[in-house]
CSV table of C-alpha atoms in Angstrom, one decimal:
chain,number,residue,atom,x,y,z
A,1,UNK,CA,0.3,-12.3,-24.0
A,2,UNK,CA,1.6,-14.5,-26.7
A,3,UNK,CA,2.5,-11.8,-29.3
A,4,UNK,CA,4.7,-9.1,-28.0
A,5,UNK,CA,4.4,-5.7,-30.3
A,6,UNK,CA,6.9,-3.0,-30.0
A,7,UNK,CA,5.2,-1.3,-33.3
A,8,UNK,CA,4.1,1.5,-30.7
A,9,UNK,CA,3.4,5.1,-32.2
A,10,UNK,CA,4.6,7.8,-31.1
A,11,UNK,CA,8.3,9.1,-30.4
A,12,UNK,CA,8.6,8.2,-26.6
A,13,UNK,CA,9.3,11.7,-24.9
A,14,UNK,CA,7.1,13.6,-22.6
A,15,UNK,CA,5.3,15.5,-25.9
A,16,UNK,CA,4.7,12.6,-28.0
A,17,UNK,CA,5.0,9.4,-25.7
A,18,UNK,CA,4.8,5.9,-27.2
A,19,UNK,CA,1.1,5.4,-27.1
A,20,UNK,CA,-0.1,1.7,-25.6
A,21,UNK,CA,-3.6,0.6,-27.2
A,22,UNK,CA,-3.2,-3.3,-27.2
A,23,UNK,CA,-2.1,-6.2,-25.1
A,24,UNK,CA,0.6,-7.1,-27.4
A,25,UNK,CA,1.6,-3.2,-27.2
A,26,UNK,CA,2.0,-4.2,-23.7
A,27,UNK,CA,3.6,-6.8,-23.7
A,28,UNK,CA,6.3,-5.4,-26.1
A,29,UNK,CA,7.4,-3.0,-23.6
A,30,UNK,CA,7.8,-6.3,-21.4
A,31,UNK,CA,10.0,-7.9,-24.0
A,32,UNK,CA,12.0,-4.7,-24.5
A,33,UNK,CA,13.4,-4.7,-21.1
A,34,UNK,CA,14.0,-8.1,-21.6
A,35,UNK,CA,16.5,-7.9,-24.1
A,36,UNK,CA,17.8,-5.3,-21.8
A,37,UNK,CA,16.6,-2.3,-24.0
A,38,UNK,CA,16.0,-0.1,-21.1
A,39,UNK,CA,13.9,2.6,-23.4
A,40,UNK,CA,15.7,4.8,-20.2
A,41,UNK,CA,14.1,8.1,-19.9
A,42,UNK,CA,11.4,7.4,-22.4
A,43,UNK,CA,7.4,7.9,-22.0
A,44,UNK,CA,4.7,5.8,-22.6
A,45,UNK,CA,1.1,6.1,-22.4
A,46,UNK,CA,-2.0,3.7,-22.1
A,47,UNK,CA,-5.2,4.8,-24.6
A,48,UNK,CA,-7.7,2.3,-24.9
A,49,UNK,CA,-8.8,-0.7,-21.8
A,50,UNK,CA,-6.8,-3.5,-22.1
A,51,UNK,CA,-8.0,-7.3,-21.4
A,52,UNK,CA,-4.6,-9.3,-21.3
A,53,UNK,CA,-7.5,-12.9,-21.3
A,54,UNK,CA,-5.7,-14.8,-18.7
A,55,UNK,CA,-2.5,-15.2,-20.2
A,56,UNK,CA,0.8,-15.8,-18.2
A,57,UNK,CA,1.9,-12.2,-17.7
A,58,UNK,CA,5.8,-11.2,-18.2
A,59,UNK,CA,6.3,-8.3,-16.1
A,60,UNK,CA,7.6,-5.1,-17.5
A,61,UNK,CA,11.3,-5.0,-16.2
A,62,UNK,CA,14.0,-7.5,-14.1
A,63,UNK,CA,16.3,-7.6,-11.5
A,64,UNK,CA,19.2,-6.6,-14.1
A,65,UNK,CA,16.8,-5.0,-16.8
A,66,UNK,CA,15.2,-2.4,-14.8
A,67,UNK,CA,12.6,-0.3,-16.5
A,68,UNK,CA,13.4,3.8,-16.1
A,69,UNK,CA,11.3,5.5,-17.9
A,70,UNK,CA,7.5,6.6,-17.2
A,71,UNK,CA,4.5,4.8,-18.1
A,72,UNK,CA,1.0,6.8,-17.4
A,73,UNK,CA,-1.5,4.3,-17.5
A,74,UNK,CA,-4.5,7.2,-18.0
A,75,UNK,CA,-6.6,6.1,-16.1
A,76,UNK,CA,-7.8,3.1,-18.2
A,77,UNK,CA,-7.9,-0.7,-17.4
A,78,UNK,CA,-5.7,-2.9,-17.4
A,79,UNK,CA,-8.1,-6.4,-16.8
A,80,UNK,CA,-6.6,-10.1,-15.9
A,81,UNK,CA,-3.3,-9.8,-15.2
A,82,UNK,CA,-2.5,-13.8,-14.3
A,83,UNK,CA,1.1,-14.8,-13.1
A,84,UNK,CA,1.0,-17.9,-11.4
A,85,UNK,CA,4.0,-19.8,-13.7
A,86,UNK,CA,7.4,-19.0,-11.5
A,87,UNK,CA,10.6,-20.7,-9.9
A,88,UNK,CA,10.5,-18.7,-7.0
A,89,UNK,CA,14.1,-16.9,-8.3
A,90,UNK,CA,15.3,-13.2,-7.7
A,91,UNK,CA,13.0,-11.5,-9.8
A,92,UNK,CA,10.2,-9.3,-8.4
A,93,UNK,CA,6.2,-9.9,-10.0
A,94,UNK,CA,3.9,-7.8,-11.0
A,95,UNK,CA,2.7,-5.6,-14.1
A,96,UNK,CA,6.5,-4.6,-13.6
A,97,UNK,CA,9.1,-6.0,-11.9
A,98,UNK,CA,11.8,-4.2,-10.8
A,99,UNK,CA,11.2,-0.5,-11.5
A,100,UNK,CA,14.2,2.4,-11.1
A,101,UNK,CA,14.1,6.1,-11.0
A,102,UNK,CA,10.9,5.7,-12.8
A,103,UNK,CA,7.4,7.2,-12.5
A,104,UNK,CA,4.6,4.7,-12.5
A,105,UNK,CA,1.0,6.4,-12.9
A,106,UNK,CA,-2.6,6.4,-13.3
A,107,UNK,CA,-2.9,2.5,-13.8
A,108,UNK,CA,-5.7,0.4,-12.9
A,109,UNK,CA,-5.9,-3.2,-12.9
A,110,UNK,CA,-9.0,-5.4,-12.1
A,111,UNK,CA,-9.6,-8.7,-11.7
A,112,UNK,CA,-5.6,-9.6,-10.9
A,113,UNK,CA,-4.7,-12.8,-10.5
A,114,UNK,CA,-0.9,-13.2,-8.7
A,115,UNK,CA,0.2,-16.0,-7.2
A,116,UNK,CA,3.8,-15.9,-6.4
A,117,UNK,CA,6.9,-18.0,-5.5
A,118,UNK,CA,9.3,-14.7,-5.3
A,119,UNK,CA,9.4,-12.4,-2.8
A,120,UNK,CA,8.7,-8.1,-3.4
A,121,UNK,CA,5.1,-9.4,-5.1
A,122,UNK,CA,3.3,-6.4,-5.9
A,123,UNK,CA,0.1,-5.8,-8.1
A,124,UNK,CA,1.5,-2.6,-9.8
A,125,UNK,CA,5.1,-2.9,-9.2
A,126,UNK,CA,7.1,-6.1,-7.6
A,127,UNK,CA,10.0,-3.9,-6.6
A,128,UNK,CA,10.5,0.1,-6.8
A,129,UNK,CA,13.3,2.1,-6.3
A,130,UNK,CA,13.3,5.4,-5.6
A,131,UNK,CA,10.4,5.9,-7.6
A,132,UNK,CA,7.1,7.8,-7.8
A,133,UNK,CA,3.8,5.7,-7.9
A,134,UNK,CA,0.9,7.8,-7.8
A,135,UNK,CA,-2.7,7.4,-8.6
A,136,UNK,CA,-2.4,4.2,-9.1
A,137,UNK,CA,-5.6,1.8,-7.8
A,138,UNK,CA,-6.0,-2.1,-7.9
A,139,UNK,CA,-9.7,-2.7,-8.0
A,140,UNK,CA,-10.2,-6.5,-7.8
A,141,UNK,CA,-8.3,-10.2,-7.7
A,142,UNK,CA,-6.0,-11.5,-5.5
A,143,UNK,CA,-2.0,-10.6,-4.8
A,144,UNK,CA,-0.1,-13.7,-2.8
A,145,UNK,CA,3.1,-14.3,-2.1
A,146,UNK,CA,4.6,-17.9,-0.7
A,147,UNK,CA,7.3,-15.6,0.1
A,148,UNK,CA,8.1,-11.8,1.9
A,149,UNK,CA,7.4,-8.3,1.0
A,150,UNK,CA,3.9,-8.4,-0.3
A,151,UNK,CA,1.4,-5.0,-1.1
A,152,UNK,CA,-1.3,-4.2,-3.7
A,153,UNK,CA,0.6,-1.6,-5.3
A,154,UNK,CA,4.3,-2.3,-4.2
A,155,UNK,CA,5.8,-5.5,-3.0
A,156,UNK,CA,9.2,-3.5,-2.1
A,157,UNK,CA,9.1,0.5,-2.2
A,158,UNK,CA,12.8,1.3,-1.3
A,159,UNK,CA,12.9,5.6,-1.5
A,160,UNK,CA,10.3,7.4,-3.6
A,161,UNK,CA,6.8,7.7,-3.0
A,162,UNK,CA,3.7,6.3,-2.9
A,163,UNK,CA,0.6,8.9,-3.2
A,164,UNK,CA,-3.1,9.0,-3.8
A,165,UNK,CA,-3.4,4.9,-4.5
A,166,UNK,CA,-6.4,2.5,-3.5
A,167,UNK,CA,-6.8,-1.2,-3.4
A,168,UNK,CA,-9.9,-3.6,-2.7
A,169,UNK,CA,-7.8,-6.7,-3.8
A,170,UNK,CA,-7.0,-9.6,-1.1
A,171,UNK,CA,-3.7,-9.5,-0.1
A,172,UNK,CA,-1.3,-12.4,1.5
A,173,UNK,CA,2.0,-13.7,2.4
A,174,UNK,CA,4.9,-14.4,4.6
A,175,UNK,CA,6.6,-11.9,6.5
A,176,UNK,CA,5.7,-8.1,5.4
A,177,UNK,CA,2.6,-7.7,4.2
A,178,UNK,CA,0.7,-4.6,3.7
A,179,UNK,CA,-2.3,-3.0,2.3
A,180,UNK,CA,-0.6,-0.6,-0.1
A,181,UNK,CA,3.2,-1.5,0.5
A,182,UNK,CA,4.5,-4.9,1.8
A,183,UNK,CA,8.1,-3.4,2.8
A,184,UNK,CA,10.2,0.0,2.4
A,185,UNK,CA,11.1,3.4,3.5
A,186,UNK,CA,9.3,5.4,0.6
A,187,UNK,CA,6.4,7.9,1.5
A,188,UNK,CA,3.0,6.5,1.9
A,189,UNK,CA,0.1,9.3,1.2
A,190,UNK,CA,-3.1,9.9,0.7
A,191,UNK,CA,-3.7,6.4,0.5
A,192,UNK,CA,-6.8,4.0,0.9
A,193,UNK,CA,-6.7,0.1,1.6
A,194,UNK,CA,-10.4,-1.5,1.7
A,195,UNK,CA,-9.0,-5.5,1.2
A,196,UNK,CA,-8.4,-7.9,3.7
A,197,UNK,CA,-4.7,-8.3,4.4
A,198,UNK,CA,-3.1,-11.4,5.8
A,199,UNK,CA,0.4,-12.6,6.8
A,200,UNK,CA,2.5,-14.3,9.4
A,201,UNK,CA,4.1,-11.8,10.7
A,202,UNK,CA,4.3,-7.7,10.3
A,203,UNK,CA,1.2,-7.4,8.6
A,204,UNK,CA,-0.6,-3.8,8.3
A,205,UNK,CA,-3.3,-2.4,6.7
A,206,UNK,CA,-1.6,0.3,4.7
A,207,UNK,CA,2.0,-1.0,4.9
A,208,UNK,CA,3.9,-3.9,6.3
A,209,UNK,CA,7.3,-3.2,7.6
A,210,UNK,CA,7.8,0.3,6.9
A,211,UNK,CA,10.6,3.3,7.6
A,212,UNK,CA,9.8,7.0,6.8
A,213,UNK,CA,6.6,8.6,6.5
A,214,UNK,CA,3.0,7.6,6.3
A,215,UNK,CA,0.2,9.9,6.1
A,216,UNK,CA,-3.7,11.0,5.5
A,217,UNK,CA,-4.5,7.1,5.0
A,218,UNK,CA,-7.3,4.7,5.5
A,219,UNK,CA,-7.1,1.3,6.1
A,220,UNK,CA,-10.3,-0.6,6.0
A,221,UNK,CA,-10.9,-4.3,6.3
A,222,UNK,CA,-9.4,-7.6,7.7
A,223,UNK,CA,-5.6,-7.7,9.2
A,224,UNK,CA,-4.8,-11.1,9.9
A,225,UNK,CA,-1.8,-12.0,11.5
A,226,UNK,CA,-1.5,-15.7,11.0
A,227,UNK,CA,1.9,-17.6,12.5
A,228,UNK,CA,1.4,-19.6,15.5
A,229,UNK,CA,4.6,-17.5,17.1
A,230,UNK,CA,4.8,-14.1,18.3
A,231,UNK,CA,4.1,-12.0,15.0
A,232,UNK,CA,3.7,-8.3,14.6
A,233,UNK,CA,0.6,-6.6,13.5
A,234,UNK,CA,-0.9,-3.2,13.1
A,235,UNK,CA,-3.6,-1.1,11.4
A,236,UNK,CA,-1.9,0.9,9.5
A,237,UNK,CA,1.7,-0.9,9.8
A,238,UNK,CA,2.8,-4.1,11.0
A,239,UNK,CA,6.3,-3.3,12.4
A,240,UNK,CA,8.1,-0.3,12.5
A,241,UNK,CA,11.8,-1.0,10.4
A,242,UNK,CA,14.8,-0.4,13.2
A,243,UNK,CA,17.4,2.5,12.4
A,244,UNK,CA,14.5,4.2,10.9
A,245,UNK,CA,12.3,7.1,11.9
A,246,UNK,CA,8.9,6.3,11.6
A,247,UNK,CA,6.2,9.1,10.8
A,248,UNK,CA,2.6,8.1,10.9
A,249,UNK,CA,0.4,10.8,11.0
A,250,UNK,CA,-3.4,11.7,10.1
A,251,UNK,CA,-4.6,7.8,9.5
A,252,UNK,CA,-8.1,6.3,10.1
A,253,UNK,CA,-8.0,2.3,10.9
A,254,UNK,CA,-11.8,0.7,10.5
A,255,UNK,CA,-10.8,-2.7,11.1
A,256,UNK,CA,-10.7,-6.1,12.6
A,257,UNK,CA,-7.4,-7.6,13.7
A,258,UNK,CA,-7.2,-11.5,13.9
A,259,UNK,CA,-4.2,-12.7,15.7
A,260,UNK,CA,-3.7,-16.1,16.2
A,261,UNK,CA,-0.4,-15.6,18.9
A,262,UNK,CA,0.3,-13.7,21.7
A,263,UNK,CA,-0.4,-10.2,20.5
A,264,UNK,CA,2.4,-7.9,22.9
A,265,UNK,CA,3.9,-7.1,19.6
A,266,UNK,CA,0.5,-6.2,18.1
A,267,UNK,CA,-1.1,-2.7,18.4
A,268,UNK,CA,-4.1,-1.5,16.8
A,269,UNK,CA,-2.3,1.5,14.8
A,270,UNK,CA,1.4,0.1,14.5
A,271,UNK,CA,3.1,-3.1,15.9
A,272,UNK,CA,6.3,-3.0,17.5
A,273,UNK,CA,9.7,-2.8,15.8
A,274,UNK,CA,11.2,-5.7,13.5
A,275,UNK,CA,14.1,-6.8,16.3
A,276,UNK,CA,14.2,-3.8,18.5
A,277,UNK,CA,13.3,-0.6,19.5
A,278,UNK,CA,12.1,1.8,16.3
A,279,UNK,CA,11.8,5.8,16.6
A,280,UNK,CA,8.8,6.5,15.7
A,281,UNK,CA,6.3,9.1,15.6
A,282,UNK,CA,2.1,7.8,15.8
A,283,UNK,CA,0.3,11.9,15.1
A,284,UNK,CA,-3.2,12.5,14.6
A,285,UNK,CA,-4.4,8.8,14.5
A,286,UNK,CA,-7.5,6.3,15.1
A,287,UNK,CA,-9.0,3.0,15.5
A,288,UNK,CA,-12.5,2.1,14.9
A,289,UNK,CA,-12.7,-1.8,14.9
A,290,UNK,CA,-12.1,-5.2,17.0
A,291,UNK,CA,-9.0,-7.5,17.9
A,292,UNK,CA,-9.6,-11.2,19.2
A,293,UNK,CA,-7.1,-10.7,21.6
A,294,UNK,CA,-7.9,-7.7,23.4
A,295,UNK,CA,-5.0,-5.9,21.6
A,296,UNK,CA,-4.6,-2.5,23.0
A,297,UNK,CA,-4.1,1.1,21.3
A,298,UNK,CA,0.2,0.5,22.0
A,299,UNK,CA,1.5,-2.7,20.9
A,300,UNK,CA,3.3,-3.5,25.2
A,301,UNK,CA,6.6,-4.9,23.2
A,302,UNK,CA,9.3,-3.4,21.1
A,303,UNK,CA,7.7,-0.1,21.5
A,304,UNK,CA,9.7,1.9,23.4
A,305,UNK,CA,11.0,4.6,20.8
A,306,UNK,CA,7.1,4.7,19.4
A,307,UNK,CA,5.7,7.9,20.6
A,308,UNK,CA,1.4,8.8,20.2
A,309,UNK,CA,0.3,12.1,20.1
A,310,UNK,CA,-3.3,12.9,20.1
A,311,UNK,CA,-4.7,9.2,18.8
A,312,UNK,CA,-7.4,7.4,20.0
A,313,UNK,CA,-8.9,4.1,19.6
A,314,UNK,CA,-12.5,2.2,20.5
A,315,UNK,CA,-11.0,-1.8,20.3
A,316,UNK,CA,-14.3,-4.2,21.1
A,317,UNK,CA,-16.0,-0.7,22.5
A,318,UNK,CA,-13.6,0.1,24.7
A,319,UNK,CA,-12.4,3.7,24.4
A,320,UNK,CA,-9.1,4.9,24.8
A,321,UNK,CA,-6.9,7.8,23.5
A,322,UNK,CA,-3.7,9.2,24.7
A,323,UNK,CA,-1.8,12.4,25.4
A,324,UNK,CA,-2.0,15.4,23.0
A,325,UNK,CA,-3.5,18.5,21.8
A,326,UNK,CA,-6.2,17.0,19.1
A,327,UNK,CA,-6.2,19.6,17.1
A,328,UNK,CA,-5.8,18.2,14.1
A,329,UNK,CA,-9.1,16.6,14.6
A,330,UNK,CA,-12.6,17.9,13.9
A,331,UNK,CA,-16.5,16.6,14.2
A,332,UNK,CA,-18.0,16.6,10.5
A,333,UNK,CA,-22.1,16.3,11.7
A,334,UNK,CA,-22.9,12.8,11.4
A,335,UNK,CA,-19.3,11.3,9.9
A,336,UNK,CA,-18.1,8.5,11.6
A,337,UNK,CA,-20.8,8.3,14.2
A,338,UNK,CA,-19.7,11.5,15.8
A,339,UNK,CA,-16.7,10.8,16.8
A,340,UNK,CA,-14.1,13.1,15.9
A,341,UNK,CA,-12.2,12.6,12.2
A,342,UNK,CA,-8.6,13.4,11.0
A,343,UNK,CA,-9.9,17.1,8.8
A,344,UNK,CA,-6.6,16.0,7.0
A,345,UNK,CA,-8.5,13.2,5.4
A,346,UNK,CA,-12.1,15.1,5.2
A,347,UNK,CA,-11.3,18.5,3.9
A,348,UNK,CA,-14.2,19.0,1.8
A,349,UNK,CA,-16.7,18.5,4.7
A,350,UNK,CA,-17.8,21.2,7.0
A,351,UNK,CA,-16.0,20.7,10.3
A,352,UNK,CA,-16.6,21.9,13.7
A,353,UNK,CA,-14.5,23.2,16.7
A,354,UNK,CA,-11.2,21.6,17.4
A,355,UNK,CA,-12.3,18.4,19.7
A,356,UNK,CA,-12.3,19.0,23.6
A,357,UNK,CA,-11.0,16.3,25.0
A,358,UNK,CA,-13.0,17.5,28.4
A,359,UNK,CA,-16.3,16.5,26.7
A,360,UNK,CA,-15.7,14.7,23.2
A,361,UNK,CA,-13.7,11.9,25.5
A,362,UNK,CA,-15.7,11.7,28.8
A,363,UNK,CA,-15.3,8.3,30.2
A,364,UNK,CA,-12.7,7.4,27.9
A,365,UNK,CA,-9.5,6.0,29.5
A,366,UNK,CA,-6.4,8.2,28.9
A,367,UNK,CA,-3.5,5.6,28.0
């Protein structure tokens, strides 16, 4: 926006926040942290649909500048967010940048436009630290990234959470690429991806490379893994961080993974680690969908700390499922063709007995 405003009403705390009703409003906050005017600890709100008409975008916030304070967004649009001018330097891109300590909610952008040269490229945020980013939904556009760390709602989401967000944009990269979160530790929850996702390598439907928890999400869509080498690839997350424990648990895949290499570190809920052996934790999960190359429900390499627990998969009508109790699935009348769903995710339908695998699995192969 070419006329930053910083005239904003309002006294910034939680009571009387500074109130955001224009672009330029906007894009004052933007030039704010610029100047390195932090505005640490103080609110702001969003009150009216904002079209920012295809104008280079300045995200809110920078790698030295970092915004701290809480924006709520209200649950109004933000439309046209462009950002295609960029050197490709140390900053993070997005509606903000780098964001610290903050809370980031309610925002909703449509129709983004983000073509990046940086890694930790994110629609919402480019770069959070332990932060909370919660209802927060990108409806339309593109997110890409010429570099690593790429997600609809956060590029990088290092501690903090992630919770109740959606996105339906298309999202692509390098290395890292995710559905909701391109890379990070922070909790992922209650959180739906319905875009096509595509990278070279550690590419998942809700998160890319990922420690800590994921839960009670759907991915929906294209996962594309698209180096000629040996990549990793998943559902719900491309590659499980080493060092890390990894908790997936109550997560629906309805997808179709594309993999253009040898897919042993591929799996049709998680990939295999980064560079070795992960600990992590697959609860409660499933696979509805296809794979080109016959990927299976386990990726076969850099698995050998990834445990499953009650998840099953039907990969190019092939049924599998593994070990476990499968309780924390039930059979909702006609939901999801009668196969058994996550009641985690469907709590407001009417569900039936706990699933018995003696009959709900019959002449499924046990993995």
């Amino acid at each position: 926006v070419e006329i930053a405003d910083t005239s904003w009403s309002g006294e910034g705390t939680e009571a009387s926040p500074y109130l955001i009703d224009t672009p330029e409003k906007l894009a004052g906050l933007a030039e704010k942290c610029v100047n390195n005017d932090l505005l640490e600890g103080k609110y702001f709100k969003q009150t009216k649909n904002l079209n920012l008409g295809g104008y280079e975008w300045v995200p809110i916030g920078g790698v030295n500048n970092r915004f701290k304070g809480t924006y709520d967004g209200n649950n109004f649009e933000i439309d046209g967010m462009r950002f295609t001018f960029d050197d490709g330097g140390a900053a993070a891109s997005g509606l903000f940048s780098f964001v610290d300590s903050s809370t980031v909610k309610n925002v909703v952008l449509t129709n983004v436009n983000l073509i990046s040269k940086r890694s930790n490229a994110g629609g919402v945020v480019g770069y959070s630290i332990g932060s909370s980013i919660i209802n927060c939904h990108v409806k339309s556009g593109e997110i890409k990234s010429h570099s690593n760390n790429v997600g609809s709602i956060a590029g990088r989401a290092d501690g903090g959470s992630v919770l109740e967000c959606t996105n339906s944009a298309v999202i692509s990269g390098v290395d890292f690429i995710g559905g909701i979160v391109g890379y990070g530790g922070a909790k992922i929850s209650n959180c739906f991806n319905y875009g096509n996702i595509s990278g070279n390598s550690a590419v998942g439907g809700i998160a890319g490379a990922k420690a800590g928890e994921v839960l009670n999400c759907i991915a929906v869509g294209k996962v594309e893994q698209t180096s000629t080498s040996n990549g990793n690839a998943g559902g719900i997350v491309g590659a499980c961080i080493e060092s890390y424990t990894v908790i997936v648990q109550d997560c629906l895949v309805k997808a179709n993974l594309v993999l253009s290499a040898d897919a042993s570190l591929s799996g049709a809920l998680v990939g295999g680690g980064t560079t070795s052996n992960p600990s992590a934790s697959i609860v409660n999960c499933s696979f509805i969908g296809t794979s080109n190359k016959g990927v299976g429900l386990k990726a076969s390499s850099n698995t050998t700390g990834i445990g499953f627990d009650s998840c099953f998969a039907v990969i190019n009508q092939s049924k599998y499922y593994t070990a476990g109790t499968f309780t924390g699935f039930g059979v909702a009348g006609e939901m999801h063709d009668g196969l058994p769903i996550q009641k985690a995710l469907f709590w407001m339908a009417e569900f039936g007995d706990a699933v018995n695998i003696s009959t709900t699995f019959k002449g499924w192969i046990k993995i």
